[in-house]
Tab-separated table of C-alpha atoms in Angstrom:
chain	number	residue	atom	x	y	z
A	18	UNK	CA	-100.231	21.566	10.814
A	19	UNK	CA	-97.850	20.383	13.519
A	20	UNK	CA	-97.061	23.182	15.947
A	21	UNK	CA	-93.410	23.940	15.298
A	22	UNK	CA	-93.446	26.291	18.290
A	23	UNK	CA	-93.603	23.351	20.732
A	24	UNK	CA	-90.147	24.019	22.116
A	25	UNK	CA	-90.160	20.850	24.233
A	26	UNK	CA	-89.397	18.843	21.108
A	27	UNK	CA	-86.127	20.681	20.497
A	28	UNK	CA	-82.781	21.225	22.195
A	29	UNK	CA	-82.379	24.138	24.629
A	30	UNK	CA	-80.258	25.936	22.036
A	31	UNK	CA	-82.966	25.627	19.387
A	32	UNK	CA	-85.683	26.626	21.842
A	33	UNK	CA	-83.653	29.721	22.732
A	34	UNK	CA	-83.347	30.544	19.060
A	35	UNK	CA	-87.114	30.181	18.663
A	36	UNK	CA	-87.539	32.738	21.436
A	37	UNK	CA	-85.089	35.120	19.783
A	38	UNK	CA	-86.999	34.878	16.494
A	39	UNK	CA	-90.257	35.645	18.296
A	40	UNK	CA	-88.797	38.729	19.973
A	41	UNK	CA	-87.073	39.923	16.809
A	42	UNK	CA	-90.286	39.543	14.844
A	43	UNK	CA	-92.151	41.787	17.278
A	44	UNK	CA	-89.594	44.547	16.698
A	45	UNK	CA	-89.647	44.120	12.915
A	46	UNK	CA	-93.436	44.208	12.738
A	47	UNK	CA	-93.572	47.306	14.911
A	48	UNK	CA	-91.006	49.134	12.785
A	49	UNK	CA	-92.683	48.088	9.543
A	50	UNK	CA	-96.073	49.283	10.728
A	51	UNK	CA	-94.602	52.565	11.968
A	52	UNK	CA	-92.791	53.178	8.668
A	53	UNK	CA	-95.876	52.379	6.616
A	54	UNK	CA	-98.086	54.689	8.642
A	55	UNK	CA	-95.531	57.507	8.505
A	56	UNK	CA	-95.475	57.231	4.720
A	57	UNK	CA	-99.265	57.238	4.467
A	58	UNK	CA	-99.561	53.570	3.540
A	59	UNK	CA	-101.479	50.589	4.855
A	60	UNK	CA	-99.073	48.271	6.728
A	61	UNK	CA	-100.940	45.301	5.251
A	62	UNK	CA	-99.722	46.361	1.802
A	63	UNK	CA	-96.098	45.617	2.730
A	64	UNK	CA	-94.897	42.015	2.586
A	65	UNK	CA	-92.351	40.790	5.116
A	66	UNK	CA	-90.157	38.095	3.608
A	67	UNK	CA	-87.972	35.901	5.808
A	68	UNK	CA	-84.582	35.373	4.155
A	69	UNK	CA	-83.548	31.878	5.141
A	70	UNK	CA	-80.010	31.440	3.849
A	71	UNK	CA	-78.136	29.049	6.224
A	72	UNK	CA	-81.130	28.915	8.599
A	73	UNK	CA	-82.065	25.394	9.794
A	74	UNK	CA	-85.436	24.088	8.662
A	75	UNK	CA	-86.866	23.859	12.177
A	76	UNK	CA	-86.128	27.544	12.748
A	77	UNK	CA	-87.649	28.486	9.398
A	78	UNK	CA	-90.784	26.482	10.166
A	79	UNK	CA	-91.047	28.164	13.543
A	80	UNK	CA	-90.905	31.580	11.893
A	81	UNK	CA	-93.575	30.498	9.413
A	82	UNK	CA	-95.760	29.325	12.293
A	83	UNK	CA	-95.636	32.879	13.686
A	84	UNK	CA	-97.501	34.216	10.670
A	85	UNK	CA	-94.711	34.959	8.221
A	86	UNK	CA	-96.122	33.884	4.878
A	87	UNK	CA	-93.160	34.587	2.577
A	88	UNK	CA	-89.682	33.108	2.606
A	89	UNK	CA	-86.792	33.667	0.240
A	90	UNK	CA	-83.821	31.416	-0.446
A	91	UNK	CA	-80.639	32.565	-2.162
A	92	UNK	CA	-79.283	29.276	-3.445
A	93	UNK	CA	-81.015	26.602	-5.484
A	94	UNK	CA	-79.049	23.802	-3.838
A	95	UNK	CA	-79.969	24.959	-0.342
A	96	UNK	CA	-83.615	25.383	-1.273
A	97	UNK	CA	-83.763	21.851	-2.639
A	98	UNK	CA	-82.109	20.438	0.472
A	99	UNK	CA	-84.743	22.037	2.702
A	100	UNK	CA	-87.773	21.874	0.441
A	101	UNK	CA	-89.440	18.620	1.525
A	102	UNK	CA	-89.133	19.532	5.213
A	103	UNK	CA	-90.597	23.020	4.944
A	104	UNK	CA	-94.089	23.805	6.190
A	105	UNK	CA	-95.280	25.004	2.802
A	106	UNK	CA	-99.076	25.012	3.104
A	107	UNK	CA	-100.350	28.518	2.460
A	108	UNK	CA	-96.824	29.894	2.213
A	109	UNK	CA	-95.025	31.626	-0.648
A	110	UNK	CA	-91.483	30.566	-1.517
A	111	UNK	CA	-89.293	32.815	-3.656
A	112	UNK	CA	-85.803	32.461	-5.061
A	113	UNK	CA	-84.022	35.739	-4.405
A	114	UNK	CA	-80.436	34.891	-5.355
A	115	UNK	CA	-78.761	34.864	-8.742
A	116	UNK	CA	-80.031	32.051	-10.964
A	117	UNK	CA	-77.889	30.327	-13.570
A	118	UNK	CA	-79.642	28.840	-16.572
A	119	UNK	CA	-78.323	25.356	-15.769
A	120	UNK	CA	-80.157	25.474	-12.417
A	121	UNK	CA	-83.533	26.580	-13.793
A	122	UNK	CA	-84.979	23.064	-14.017
A	123	UNK	CA	-84.089	22.477	-10.374
A	124	UNK	CA	-86.151	25.382	-9.087
A	125	UNK	CA	-89.049	26.142	-11.448
A	126	UNK	CA	-92.159	24.493	-10.042
A	127	UNK	CA	-90.907	24.786	-6.463
A	128	UNK	CA	-90.995	28.557	-6.129
A	129	UNK	CA	-93.815	30.973	-6.761
A	130	UNK	CA	-91.496	33.754	-7.864
A	131	UNK	CA	-87.921	34.277	-9.027
A	132	UNK	CA	-86.789	37.762	-8.004
A	133	UNK	CA	-83.448	37.794	-9.783
A	134	UNK	CA	-84.212	37.741	-13.509
A	135	UNK	CA	-81.628	39.909	-15.261
A	136	UNK	CA	-81.280	38.564	-18.799
A	137	UNK	CA	-83.296	37.340	-21.744
A	138	UNK	CA	-81.480	34.023	-21.571
A	139	UNK	CA	-82.495	33.164	-18.008
A	140	UNK	CA	-86.023	34.439	-18.625
A	141	UNK	CA	-86.325	32.178	-21.673
A	142	UNK	CA	-85.152	29.193	-19.658
A	143	UNK	CA	-87.651	29.895	-16.859
A	144	UNK	CA	-90.492	30.361	-19.340
A	145	UNK	CA	-89.603	27.192	-21.252
A	146	UNK	CA	-89.470	25.041	-18.125
A	147	UNK	CA	-92.711	26.587	-16.856
A	148	UNK	CA	-94.471	25.684	-20.093
A	149	UNK	CA	-93.193	22.113	-19.806
A	150	UNK	CA	-94.766	21.901	-16.343
A	151	UNK	CA	-97.972	23.649	-17.398
A	152	UNK	CA	-97.477	26.521	-14.962
A	153	UNK	CA	-96.681	30.226	-14.969
A	154	UNK	CA	-93.732	31.456	-12.889
A	155	UNK	CA	-93.831	34.970	-11.498
A	156	UNK	CA	-90.685	37.066	-11.850
A	157	UNK	CA	-89.105	40.319	-10.813
A	158	UNK	CA	-86.388	41.974	-12.834
A	159	UNK	CA	-83.314	42.580	-10.716
A	160	UNK	CA	-81.864	46.048	-11.193
A	161	UNK	CA	-78.220	46.771	-10.400
A	162	UNK	CA	-79.121	50.138	-8.965
A	163	UNK	CA	-75.573	50.957	-7.879
A	164	UNK	CA	-74.089	49.890	-11.224
A	165	UNK	CA	-71.612	47.666	-9.395
A	166	UNK	CA	-69.299	45.682	-11.662
A	167	UNK	CA	-69.371	42.476	-9.630
A	168	UNK	CA	-73.092	42.399	-8.895
A	169	UNK	CA	-75.821	40.773	-10.965
A	170	UNK	CA	-78.787	42.723	-12.253
A	171	UNK	CA	-79.633	44.782	-15.301
A	172	UNK	CA	-78.586	48.436	-15.437
A	173	UNK	CA	-81.425	50.859	-14.596
A	174	UNK	CA	-81.485	52.345	-18.091
A	175	UNK	CA	-81.882	48.848	-19.579
A	176	UNK	CA	-84.634	47.572	-17.303
A	177	UNK	CA	-87.616	48.701	-19.366
A	178	UNK	CA	-86.276	47.186	-22.574
A	179	UNK	CA	-85.639	43.868	-20.843
A	180	UNK	CA	-89.131	43.851	-19.345
A	181	UNK	CA	-90.664	44.516	-22.742
A	182	UNK	CA	-88.758	41.570	-24.226
A	183	UNK	CA	-89.348	38.957	-21.553
A	184	UNK	CA	-92.944	39.864	-20.716
A	185	UNK	CA	-93.929	38.368	-24.065
A	186	UNK	CA	-92.734	34.892	-23.031
A	187	UNK	CA	-95.521	32.417	-22.295
A	188	UNK	CA	-94.936	30.847	-18.901
A	189	UNK	CA	-93.414	33.967	-17.347
A	190	UNK	CA	-95.316	36.705	-15.502
A	191	UNK	CA	-93.262	39.847	-14.855
A	192	UNK	CA	-94.563	41.586	-11.731
A	193	UNK	CA	-92.041	44.285	-10.873
A	194	UNK	CA	-88.502	45.050	-9.773
A	195	UNK	CA	-85.986	43.954	-7.175
A	196	UNK	CA	-82.890	45.882	-6.124
A	197	UNK	CA	-80.058	45.791	-3.604
A	198	UNK	CA	-78.182	49.070	-3.035
A	199	UNK	CA	-74.398	48.850	-2.500
A	200	UNK	CA	-73.613	47.355	0.890
A	201	UNK	CA	-71.089	49.977	1.958
A	202	UNK	CA	-73.428	52.972	1.639
A	203	UNK	CA	-74.371	55.365	4.400
A	204	UNK	CA	-78.109	55.319	5.012
A	205	UNK	CA	-78.558	58.706	3.301
A	206	UNK	CA	-77.047	57.303	0.101
A	207	UNK	CA	-79.089	54.119	0.403
A	208	UNK	CA	-82.246	56.239	0.576
A	209	UNK	CA	-81.205	57.994	-2.648
A	210	UNK	CA	-80.950	54.597	-4.324
A	211	UNK	CA	-84.393	53.689	-2.961
A	212	UNK	CA	-85.781	56.894	-4.430
A	213	UNK	CA	-84.158	56.132	-7.775
A	214	UNK	CA	-85.501	52.595	-8.023
A	215	UNK	CA	-88.963	53.721	-6.926
A	216	UNK	CA	-88.999	56.335	-9.683
A	217	UNK	CA	-87.978	53.657	-12.193
A	218	UNK	CA	-90.708	51.367	-10.838
A	219	UNK	CA	-93.354	54.068	-11.316
A	220	UNK	CA	-92.040	55.126	-14.732
A	221	UNK	CA	-92.130	51.586	-16.107
A	222	UNK	CA	-95.625	51.105	-14.738
A	223	UNK	CA	-96.785	54.319	-16.371
A	224	UNK	CA	-95.587	53.061	-19.761
A	225	UNK	CA	-97.973	50.114	-19.474
A	226	UNK	CA	-101.168	51.684	-18.087
A	227	UNK	CA	-103.470	48.788	-18.947
A	228	UNK	CA	-101.159	46.009	-17.672
A	229	UNK	CA	-101.253	44.312	-21.057
A	230	UNK	CA	-98.043	42.348	-20.747
A	231	UNK	CA	-96.573	42.966	-17.290
A	232	UNK	CA	-97.499	44.547	-13.975
A	233	UNK	CA	-95.570	46.751	-11.595
A	234	UNK	CA	-97.114	45.045	-8.591
A	235	UNK	CA	-94.026	44.437	-6.479
A	236	UNK	CA	-90.996	46.536	-5.606
A	237	UNK	CA	-88.728	44.294	-3.577
A	238	UNK	CA	-86.160	46.428	-1.751
A	239	UNK	CA	-84.953	46.802	1.800
A	240	UNK	CA	-83.127	44.330	4.026
A	241	UNK	CA	-82.242	44.002	7.703
A	242	UNK	CA	-80.307	47.261	7.982
A	243	UNK	CA	-82.712	49.457	6.028
A	244	UNK	CA	-86.142	47.838	5.713
A	245	UNK	CA	-87.966	50.674	7.495
A	246	UNK	CA	-86.411	53.279	5.197
A	247	UNK	CA	-87.281	51.127	2.185
A	248	UNK	CA	-90.936	51.006	3.224
A	249	UNK	CA	-90.990	54.768	3.607
A	250	UNK	CA	-89.706	55.068	0.041
A	251	UNK	CA	-92.130	52.758	-1.698
A	252	UNK	CA	-91.064	49.166	-1.107
A	253	UNK	CA	-93.878	46.629	-1.250
A	254	UNK	CA	-91.708	43.741	-0.062
A	255	UNK	CA	-88.775	43.721	2.350
A	256	UNK	CA	-86.323	40.833	2.613
A	257	UNK	CA	-85.193	40.387	6.207
A	258	UNK	CA	-82.727	37.762	7.372
A	259	UNK	CA	-80.235	38.839	10.045
A	260	UNK	CA	-82.702	41.084	11.891
A	261	UNK	CA	-85.051	38.113	12.219
A	262	UNK	CA	-82.772	35.092	12.610
A	263	UNK	CA	-79.609	36.665	13.990
A	264	UNK	CA	-76.142	36.705	12.505
A	265	UNK	CA	-75.231	33.656	10.486
A	266	UNK	CA	-72.145	31.993	9.087
A	267	UNK	CA	-72.246	32.907	5.389
A	268	UNK	CA	-69.099	30.913	4.632
A	269	UNK	CA	-71.075	27.676	4.686
């Protein structure tokens, strides 16, 4: 693999950004390890996902060269624009943003997991396309933990029923839950949401003790502002963008 950390091949601005990513990653890894140990968990059991929305490919590849094995894109169009230039060997690419059924064919086969399944309709489309390609696509059910009107995700009380329905689809492998607490919460309230989604995660797993049709393997919660707290409250996967790559222009 070409060493994307060879800063001589890039502009001074890009090289400086590489350095910032390296320093930010040290802080993130330290905080993740500390949070895992404080909660009695093995730090190796927590996945750090780099959220790459608006991040240039060369910066993403540099982050991947530092040992980050998971990356998450929000938009299908952006993922497709970057896909051929990504250093993908040995890496795990997830779609973490809302997925419309008319975009399913553009993403299935390129990502290992879709974290934003929130309806039977989109699950059916993913499963159908996966069968056409002869693959199985992993999925998380997105839970609208704050019950926000303008946010995607299934309501907490409807999550188990949805999982039971879609886990029967050939071509789809349900592996857990994903959630994003309301953005305007104080950290104490965010922690309450983390506790609620963790309880739901455990409850749904308990209802399927032999993993016959789905697994509660992953609980994807926690982002740049609260990833340490999420780890302390049961997250198995944190999605970190700004804390790793710096502030970005989301109007693009």
